[in-house]
CSV table of C-alpha atoms and ligand atoms in Angstrom, one decimal:
chain,number,residue,atom,x,y,z
A,1,UNK,CA,-109.7,-88.1,54.0
A,2,UNK,CA,-108.4,-91.6,53.5
A,3,UNK,CA,-109.4,-93.9,56.4
A,4,UNK,CA,-106.6,-96.4,57.5
A,5,UNK,CA,-107.9,-98.8,60.6
A,6,UNK,CA,-105.9,-100.2,63.0
A,7,UNK,CA,-107.0,-103.7,61.8
A,8,UNK,CA,-109.0,-104.8,58.7
A,9,UNK,CA,-110.8,-108.3,59.9
A,10,UNK,CA,-113.1,-108.6,57.0
A,11,UNK,CA,-109.9,-108.8,54.5
A,12,UNK,CA,-108.5,-111.5,56.4
A,13,UNK,CA,-111.6,-113.4,54.8
A,14,UNK,CA,-111.5,-111.4,51.6
A,15,UNK,CA,-107.9,-111.6,50.7
A,16,UNK,CA,-108.4,-115.2,49.8
A,17,UNK,CA,-112.0,-115.7,49.6
A,18,UNK,CA,-112.2,-118.3,47.4
A,19,UNK,CA,-109.3,-121.2,48.5
A,20,UNK,CA,-111.2,-120.3,51.9
A,21,UNK,CA,-114.6,-121.3,51.1
A,22,UNK,CA,-112.8,-124.3,49.0
A,23,UNK,CA,-111.6,-125.7,51.8
A,24,UNK,CA,-114.7,-125.1,54.2
A,25,UNK,CA,-116.5,-127.4,51.7
A,26,UNK,CA,-113.6,-129.9,51.9
A,27,UNK,CA,-113.3,-130.2,55.4
A,28,UNK,CA,-117.3,-129.9,56.0
A,29,UNK,CA,-118.0,-132.3,52.6
A,30,UNK,CA,-116.0,-135.2,55.0
A,31,UNK,CA,-117.5,-134.5,58.0
A,32,UNK,CA,-113.8,-134.0,59.2
A,33,UNK,CA,-114.4,-132.1,62.6
A,34,UNK,CA,-112.6,-132.9,65.7
A,35,UNK,CA,-109.0,-134.5,65.2
A,36,UNK,CA,-108.8,-135.3,61.9
A,37,UNK,CA,-106.1,-135.0,59.0
A,38,UNK,CA,-106.0,-131.5,58.6
A,39,UNK,CA,-104.9,-131.1,62.3
A,40,UNK,CA,-102.4,-133.4,62.0
A,41,UNK,CA,-101.0,-131.9,58.5
A,42,UNK,CA,-101.2,-128.7,60.3
A,43,UNK,CA,-99.4,-130.2,63.4
A,44,UNK,CA,-96.4,-131.5,60.8
A,45,UNK,CA,-95.9,-128.4,59.1
A,46,UNK,CA,-96.2,-126.3,61.8
A,47,UNK,CA,-93.4,-128.1,63.6
A,48,UNK,CA,-91.4,-127.6,60.0
A,49,UNK,CA,-92.1,-124.2,60.3
A,50,UNK,CA,-91.0,-124.0,63.6
A,51,UNK,CA,-87.9,-126.0,63.3
A,52,UNK,CA,-89.0,-128.1,66.2
A,53,UNK,CA,-89.4,-132.1,66.6
A,54,UNK,CA,-93.3,-131.6,68.0
A,55,UNK,CA,-96.2,-129.2,67.6
A,56,UNK,CA,-100.0,-129.5,68.8
A,57,UNK,CA,-103.0,-128.1,67.9
A,58,UNK,CA,-105.0,-126.4,70.9
A,59,UNK,CA,-107.9,-124.4,71.3
A,60,UNK,CA,-106.7,-121.1,72.1
A,61,UNK,CA,-103.0,-119.1,72.9
A,62,UNK,CA,-104.3,-118.8,76.7
A,63,UNK,CA,-105.0,-122.7,77.1
A,64,UNK,CA,-102.1,-123.3,75.6
A,65,UNK,CA,-99.8,-121.5,78.3
A,66,UNK,CA,-101.8,-122.8,81.0
A,67,UNK,CA,-101.5,-126.4,79.4
A,68,UNK,CA,-97.6,-126.1,78.8
A,69,UNK,CA,-97.3,-124.6,82.8
A,70,UNK,CA,-99.1,-127.9,84.1
A,71,UNK,CA,-97.0,-130.1,81.7
A,72,UNK,CA,-93.9,-128.7,83.3
A,73,UNK,CA,-94.9,-129.5,86.6
A,74,UNK,CA,-95.4,-125.8,87.8
A,75,UNK,CA,-98.3,-125.5,90.3
A,76,UNK,CA,-98.6,-124.7,94.2
A,77,UNK,CA,-96.1,-122.5,95.9
A,78,UNK,CA,-94.4,-122.1,92.5
A,79,UNK,CA,-93.4,-118.4,91.5
A,80,UNK,CA,-93.1,-118.1,87.9
A,81,UNK,CA,-91.6,-114.4,86.3
A,82,UNK,CA,-93.2,-112.9,83.5
A,83,UNK,CA,-93.0,-109.9,81.9
A,84,UNK,CA,-95.5,-107.3,83.2
A,85,UNK,CA,-95.8,-105.8,79.6
A,86,UNK,CA,-97.6,-108.8,78.5
A,87,UNK,CA,-101.5,-109.9,77.9
A,88,UNK,CA,-103.5,-110.8,81.4
A,89,UNK,CA,-103.4,-114.2,79.7
A,90,UNK,CA,-99.7,-114.7,80.6
A,91,UNK,CA,-100.9,-114.5,84.4
A,92,UNK,CA,-103.9,-115.9,84.6
A,93,UNK,CA,-102.7,-119.2,83.3
A,94,UNK,CA,-99.6,-119.1,86.1
A,95,UNK,CA,-102.7,-118.2,88.4
A,96,UNK,CA,-104.8,-121.1,87.0
A,97,UNK,CA,-102.1,-123.7,88.4
A,98,UNK,CA,-102.0,-122.6,91.5
A,99,UNK,CA,-98.7,-120.8,91.1
A,100,UNK,CA,-97.6,-117.4,92.1
A,101,UNK,CA,-97.2,-114.9,88.9
A,102,UNK,CA,-94.5,-112.4,89.5
A,103,UNK,CA,-94.3,-109.6,87.0
A,104,UNK,CA,-91.2,-107.9,85.7
A,105,UNK,CA,-90.0,-105.1,84.4
A,106,UNK,CA,-88.8,-104.2,80.1
A,107,UNK,CA,-86.7,-102.3,79.0
A,108,UNK,CA,-86.3,-99.9,75.5
A,109,UNK,CA,-86.9,-102.5,73.0
A,110,UNK,CA,-89.8,-103.6,74.9
A,111,UNK,CA,-88.8,-106.9,75.9
A,112,UNK,CA,-88.5,-108.0,79.6
A,113,UNK,CA,-85.5,-106.7,81.2
A,114,UNK,CA,-83.0,-110.1,82.3
A,115,UNK,CA,-81.8,-107.2,85.1
A,116,UNK,CA,-85.3,-107.2,86.9
A,117,UNK,CA,-85.9,-111.2,86.2
A,118,UNK,CA,-82.7,-111.6,87.9
A,119,UNK,CA,-83.9,-109.3,91.2
A,120,UNK,CA,-87.3,-111.2,91.4
A,121,UNK,CA,-85.8,-114.4,91.9
A,122,UNK,CA,-86.5,-116.2,95.5
A,123,UNK,CA,-86.2,-119.6,96.4
A,124,UNK,CA,-89.5,-120.5,95.0
A,125,UNK,CA,-89.0,-119.3,91.9
A,126,UNK,CA,-89.8,-122.4,89.2
A,127,UNK,CA,-89.9,-120.5,85.6
A,128,UNK,CA,-89.2,-117.4,83.8
A,129,UNK,CA,-91.8,-117.5,81.5
A,130,UNK,CA,-91.0,-114.4,78.8
A,131,UNK,CA,-93.5,-113.4,76.0
A,132,UNK,CA,-91.9,-112.8,72.6
A,133,UNK,CA,-93.9,-109.9,72.3
A,134,UNK,CA,-94.7,-107.8,69.1
A,135,UNK,CA,-93.1,-110.4,66.8
A,136,UNK,CA,-89.7,-110.2,68.9
A,137,UNK,CA,-87.8,-112.6,71.0
A,138,UNK,CA,-86.2,-111.9,74.2
A,139,UNK,CA,-82.9,-111.4,75.0
A,140,UNK,CA,-82.6,-115.4,75.1
A,141,UNK,CA,-78.6,-115.6,76.0
A,142,UNK,CA,-79.7,-113.8,79.2
A,143,UNK,CA,-82.5,-115.7,80.0
A,144,UNK,CA,-81.0,-119.1,79.6
A,145,UNK,CA,-77.6,-117.9,81.6
A,146,UNK,CA,-79.7,-116.9,84.7
A,147,UNK,CA,-81.9,-120.3,84.5
A,148,UNK,CA,-79.2,-122.1,84.0
A,149,UNK,CA,-77.7,-120.6,87.2
A,150,UNK,CA,-80.7,-120.7,89.5
A,151,UNK,CA,-82.0,-124.1,88.1
A,152,UNK,CA,-85.5,-122.5,86.4
A,153,UNK,CA,-86.9,-124.1,83.4
A,154,UNK,CA,-87.9,-121.2,80.6
A,155,UNK,CA,-91.5,-121.4,78.9
A,156,UNK,CA,-92.1,-118.9,76.1
A,157,UNK,CA,-95.5,-117.1,75.8
A,158,UNK,CA,-94.9,-116.7,71.8
A,159,UNK,CA,-98.3,-116.3,71.2
A,160,UNK,CA,-97.5,-113.0,69.1
A,161,UNK,CA,-93.8,-114.7,67.9
A,162,UNK,CA,-94.2,-117.2,65.2
A,163,UNK,CA,-91.4,-117.1,62.8
A,164,UNK,CA,-89.4,-114.5,65.2
A,165,UNK,CA,-85.9,-115.7,65.8
A,166,UNK,CA,-82.8,-115.1,68.5
A,167,UNK,CA,-79.5,-116.0,66.5
A,168,UNK,CA,-81.2,-117.7,64.0
A,169,UNK,CA,-83.3,-120.2,66.5
A,170,UNK,CA,-87.0,-119.9,66.3
A,171,UNK,CA,-89.6,-119.9,69.3
A,172,UNK,CA,-90.1,-123.4,70.9
A,173,UNK,CA,-86.1,-123.9,70.8
A,174,UNK,CA,-85.1,-122.5,73.5
A,175,UNK,CA,-86.2,-124.9,76.7
A,176,UNK,CA,-89.1,-126.5,77.4
A,177,UNK,CA,-90.9,-125.1,74.4
A,178,UNK,CA,-93.3,-121.9,73.4
A,179,UNK,CA,-97.0,-121.5,73.1
A,180,UNK,CA,-98.7,-119.4,70.0
A,181,UNK,CA,-102.0,-118.1,69.6
A,182,UNK,CA,-103.9,-118.4,66.2
A,183,UNK,CA,-106.5,-115.4,67.5
A,184,UNK,CA,-107.2,-114.0,64.1
A,185,UNK,CA,-105.2,-110.7,64.3
A,186,UNK,CA,-102.3,-112.4,65.5
A,187,UNK,CA,-99.7,-113.1,62.6
A,188,UNK,CA,-100.9,-116.3,61.8
A,189,UNK,CA,-104.8,-116.0,62.4
A,190,UNK,CA,-107.7,-118.5,62.0
A,191,UNK,CA,-111.2,-117.6,61.8
A,192,UNK,CA,-112.0,-117.9,65.8
A,193,UNK,CA,-109.9,-118.9,68.5
A,194,UNK,CA,-106.8,-121.1,68.1
A,195,UNK,CA,-103.6,-122.1,69.7
A,196,UNK,CA,-100.7,-124.1,69.6
A,197,UNK,CA,-97.4,-125.9,71.5
A,198,UNK,CA,-94.2,-126.1,69.6
A,199,UNK,CA,-91.1,-127.9,71.4
A,200,UNK,CA,-88.3,-130.3,71.0
A,201,UNK,CA,-88.9,-131.5,74.8
A,202,UNK,CA,-91.0,-135.3,74.0
A,203,UNK,CA,-92.2,-135.3,77.5
A,204,UNK,CA,-93.4,-131.7,77.5
A,205,UNK,CA,-94.8,-133.0,74.0
A,206,UNK,CA,-96.3,-136.3,75.6
A,207,UNK,CA,-98.3,-134.4,78.6
A,208,UNK,CA,-99.9,-131.6,76.4
A,209,UNK,CA,-100.9,-134.1,73.6
A,210,UNK,CA,-102.8,-136.0,77.1
A,211,UNK,CA,-104.2,-132.6,78.7
A,212,UNK,CA,-106.1,-131.3,75.6
A,213,UNK,CA,-108.1,-134.4,74.9
A,214,UNK,CA,-109.3,-135.7,78.3
A,215,UNK,CA,-105.8,-137.3,79.3
A,216,UNK,CA,-106.5,-140.1,76.8
A,217,UNK,CA,-103.5,-141.8,75.2
A,218,UNK,CA,-103.6,-143.2,71.4
A,219,UNK,CA,-105.4,-146.4,72.6
A,220,UNK,CA,-108.2,-144.4,74.0
A,221,UNK,CA,-107.0,-145.1,77.9
A,222,UNK,CA,-107.3,-142.3,80.2
A,223,UNK,CA,-104.0,-142.0,81.8
A,224,UNK,CA,-104.2,-138.7,83.6
A,225,UNK,CA,-106.4,-135.7,84.2
A,226,UNK,CA,-107.3,-133.8,81.1
A,227,UNK,CA,-109.3,-131.0,79.5
A,228,UNK,CA,-110.6,-130.7,76.2
A,229,UNK,CA,-108.5,-127.8,74.5
A,230,UNK,CA,-108.4,-129.1,70.6
A,231,UNK,CA,-107.6,-127.0,67.9
A,232,UNK,CA,-111.1,-127.4,65.5
A,233,UNK,CA,-110.3,-129.3,62.3
A,234,UNK,CA,-111.9,-126.6,60.3
A,235,UNK,CA,-109.2,-124.0,61.7
A,236,UNK,CA,-106.7,-126.6,61.7
A,237,UNK,CA,-107.4,-126.8,57.6
A,238,UNK,CA,-107.6,-123.0,57.1
A,239,UNK,CA,-104.2,-122.4,59.1
A,240,UNK,CA,-102.8,-125.1,57.1
A,241,UNK,CA,-103.0,-123.0,54.0
A,242,UNK,CA,-102.2,-120.0,55.6
A,243,UNK,CA,-99.0,-121.3,56.9
A,244,UNK,CA,-97.9,-122.3,53.4
A,245,UNK,CA,-97.3,-118.3,52.7
A,246,UNK,CA,-96.6,-117.1,56.2
A,247,UNK,CA,-93.2,-116.4,55.2
A,248,UNK,CA,-94.1,-113.4,52.5
A,249,UNK,CA,-96.5,-112.7,55.0
A,250,UNK,CA,-93.5,-111.9,57.3
A,251,UNK,CA,-91.8,-110.2,54.8
A,252,UNK,CA,-94.8,-107.9,54.4
A,253,UNK,CA,-94.5,-107.3,57.8
A,254,UNK,CA,-91.0,-106.3,57.7
A,255,UNK,CA,-91.2,-104.2,54.6
A,256,UNK,CA,-93.8,-102.4,56.5
A,257,UNK,CA,-91.6,-101.8,59.0
A,258,UNK,CA,-88.8,-100.6,56.9
A,259,UNK,CA,-90.8,-97.9,55.4
A,260,UNK,CA,-92.1,-96.6,59.1
A,261,UNK,CA,-88.4,-96.7,60.1
A,262,UNK,CA,-87.3,-94.6,57.2
A,263,UNK,CA,-89.8,-92.2,57.2
A,264,UNK,CA,-90.3,-91.6,61.1
A,265,UNK,CA,-86.7,-92.2,62.3
A,266,UNK,CA,-86.2,-88.6,62.2
A,267,UNK,CA,-89.2,-87.4,64.4
A,268,UNK,CA,-87.5,-86.6,67.8
A,269,UNK,CA,-90.5,-87.1,69.9
A,270,UNK,CA,-90.9,-90.7,68.8
A,271,UNK,CA,-89.0,-93.8,70.3
A,272,UNK,CA,-89.2,-96.4,67.1
A,273,UNK,CA,-89.0,-100.4,67.9
A,274,UNK,CA,-85.5,-101.8,66.4
A,275,UNK,CA,-85.4,-101.4,62.8
A,276,UNK,CA,-85.6,-105.1,60.6
A,277,UNK,CA,-82.0,-104.6,59.8
A,278,UNK,CA,-80.9,-103.2,63.1
A,279,UNK,CA,-78.9,-106.2,63.6
A,280,UNK,CA,-77.9,-109.9,63.1
A,281,UNK,CA,-79.3,-110.9,66.3
A,282,UNK,CA,-82.5,-110.5,66.0
A,283,UNK,CA,-85.1,-111.7,63.2
A,284,UNK,CA,-88.7,-109.8,64.3
A,285,UNK,CA,-91.5,-110.7,62.7
A,286,UNK,CA,-93.5,-107.7,63.5
A,287,UNK,CA,-96.7,-108.7,65.2
A,288,UNK,CA,-97.0,-104.8,66.4
A,289,UNK,CA,-95.0,-101.6,65.6
A,290,UNK,CA,-95.0,-100.5,68.9
A,291,UNK,CA,-93.7,-96.7,69.3
A,292,UNK,CA,-92.8,-94.5,72.3
A,293,UNK,CA,-94.5,-91.3,71.5
A,294,UNK,CA,-94.6,-87.9,73.4
A,295,UNK,CA,-97.7,-86.2,73.7
A,296,UNK,CA,-98.9,-89.5,73.1
A,297,UNK,CA,-102.5,-89.4,74.1
A,298,UNK,CA,-103.1,-86.0,71.9
A,299,UNK,CA,-101.2,-87.7,69.2
A,300,UNK,CA,-104.0,-90.6,69.4
A,301,UNK,CA,-106.6,-88.2,69.0
A,302,UNK,CA,-105.2,-86.4,66.0
A,303,UNK,CA,-104.7,-89.6,64.1
A,304,UNK,CA,-108.1,-90.6,64.9
A,305,UNK,CA,-109.7,-87.4,63.7
A,306,UNK,CA,-107.4,-88.2,60.5
A,307,UNK,CA,-109.1,-91.5,59.8
A,308,UNK,CA,-106.0,-93.6,61.3
A,309,UNK,CA,-106.7,-96.1,64.0
A,310,UNK,CA,-104.2,-96.8,66.8
A,311,UNK,CA,-104.0,-98.9,69.5
A,312,UNK,CA,-102.5,-99.0,73.2
A,313,UNK,CA,-101.7,-102.6,74.1
A,314,UNK,CA,-103.8,-104.1,76.8
A,315,UNK,CA,-105.9,-101.2,77.1
A,316,UNK,CA,-102.9,-99.0,78.8
A,317,UNK,CA,-102.6,-101.7,81.8
A,318,UNK,CA,-99.5,-103.9,82.4
A,319,UNK,CA,-100.1,-106.6,84.4
A,320,UNK,CA,-98.6,-105.2,87.9
A,321,UNK,CA,-100.9,-102.5,87.5
A,322,UNK,CA,-103.7,-104.4,88.3
A,323,UNK,CA,-104.3,-104.3,91.8
A,324,UNK,CA,-107.9,-105.5,91.7
A,325,UNK,CA,-105.9,-108.9,91.0
A,326,UNK,CA,-103.5,-108.6,93.9
A,327,UNK,CA,-100.5,-106.8,92.1
A,328,UNK,CA,-98.8,-104.1,94.0
A,329,UNK,CA,-99.3,-101.3,90.9
A,330,UNK,CA,-95.4,-100.1,91.6
A,331,UNK,CA,-91.7,-101.0,91.3
A,332,UNK,CA,-91.3,-101.8,87.4
A,333,UNK,CA,-90.2,-98.2,86.4
A,334,UNK,CA,-89.7,-98.3,83.1
A,335,UNK,CA,-92.8,-100.4,82.1
A,336,UNK,CA,-95.0,-97.7,84.3
A,337,UNK,CA,-93.1,-94.5,82.2
A,338,UNK,CA,-93.2,-96.9,78.8
A,339,UNK,CA,-97.0,-97.3,79.2
A,340,UNK,CA,-97.6,-93.3,79.5
A,341,UNK,CA,-96.0,-93.1,75.9
A,342,UNK,CA,-96.7,-96.6,74.0
A,343,UNK,CA,-98.9,-96.9,70.9
A,344,UNK,CA,-99.1,-99.5,68.3
A,345,UNK,CA,-99.7,-98.1,64.6
A,346,UNK,CA,-101.3,-99.8,62.3
A,347,UNK,CA,-99.3,-103.2,61.1
A,348,UNK,CA,-100.7,-105.5,58.9
A,349,UNK,CA,-100.7,-106.9,55.5
A,350,UNK,CA,-104.0,-105.2,54.5
A,351,UNK,CA,-101.9,-102.1,54.3
A,352,UNK,CA,-101.0,-100.2,50.8
A,353,UNK,CA,-98.0,-97.9,50.6
A,354,UNK,CA,-100.4,-95.1,50.1
A,355,UNK,CA,-101.4,-95.8,53.5
A,356,UNK,CA,-98.0,-96.1,55.1
A,357,UNK,CA,-97.3,-92.7,53.5
A,358,UNK,CA,-101.1,-91.1,54.7
A,359,UNK,CA,-99.7,-92.5,58.3
A,360,UNK,CA,-96.4,-91.1,58.3
A,361,UNK,CA,-97.1,-87.8,56.8
A,362,UNK,CA,-100.1,-87.4,59.6
A,363,UNK,CA,-97.4,-88.0,62.4
A,364,UNK,CA,-94.9,-85.6,61.2
A,365,UNK,CA,-97.6,-82.7,60.6
A,366,UNK,CA,-98.8,-83.5,64.3
A,367,UNK,CA,-95.2,-82.9,65.3
A,368,UNK,CA,-94.4,-80.1,63.4
B,401,LIG,C1,-103.4,-113.4,72.1
B,401,LIG,C2,-102.3,-113.2,73.4
B,401,LIG,C3,-102.5,-114.3,74.4
B,401,LIG,C4,-103.4,-115.3,74.3
B,401,LIG,O1,-104.0,-116.0,72.9
B,401,LIG,P1,-105.8,-116.3,73.0
B,401,LIG,O2,-105.7,-117.1,71.9
B,401,LIG,O3,-106.3,-114.9,72.6
B,401,LIG,O4,-106.2,-117.2,74.0
B,401,LIG,C5,-101.4,-114.5,75.2
B,401,LIG,N1,-100.1,-113.8,75.5
B,401,LIG,C6,-100.1,-113.2,74.5
B,401,LIG,C7,-98.8,-112.3,74.7
B,401,LIG,C8,-100.9,-112.7,73.4
B,401,LIG,O5,-100.6,-111.6,72.2
């Protein structure tokens, strides 16, 4: 029996082991650990890649959302609308600036539903925080229209979205900026925790830069309250190397998505994510390949018995289902129905064509 793990963590290192060791030696022998040249170089290349004026390296993707909200002046008494189909980190960041997280429904492509957002707006609403989920951008035109009409800001949780585009524009370019995660299993992953923020907004950039380093400016003077949320220089050096071939990795992921599309589109019990060539509006980078499947739980067990790893995102818990955190648990029909069916099948650059064939054959066999 073939085994196809959901994610291959050792491959991350082994894929280019010699180069990673060379980088480790280089950084270590320079004694360059915190706020050094490698971080500056990476920030320059990250901004270049994202097509934004500015980029900041941060300690992790959760801090990135938290600091960006703080930089935007979101706080006590404010409401922030976000997609219930996101990681708890999105809501936690809103909670920890003292604002109230308001979960919204998602739609068929699993992105936040602008119609649901519109219904949730009150006089306290200050921001929309859409998650650019699974490597896909949300319907940004619709969100920007709602934001303009209601005087709201948009901040993107693009932890899963670096490289994804909407009408040719990348994450971070739509309003106040986008936060990124470099968690190892993310599309651009480091060897530990890491995060980033990209923006065209000078004020947002300046404030996030201050917040990540104790409120200290270029002259070392403390000009506001801040934190320690710096991206380690070693991780930055690794990421600066990896961003050099990130476009090729995206192409690999899009090829895998095409393969799944071709081989699974006729399985009537499945709803697949939009195909890479479905339209010219969205450019998806496939952080995940999240399907909806009839008899999902049985399928998951069957695939496991056949050596294939799958994952239900957020362990099956959309944020609004977390009544222990004060959420209502109901009222978002698409999300609730979808979480009975959603399943992520393997999507990563270690996959070989034989792996993909085996996954597709196994799924087809299950429904036959
Ligand atoms: C991974 C992730 C985060 C958090 O990133 P960390 O780097 O793990 O803190 C936030 N939001 C979404 C949607 C994510 O997938």
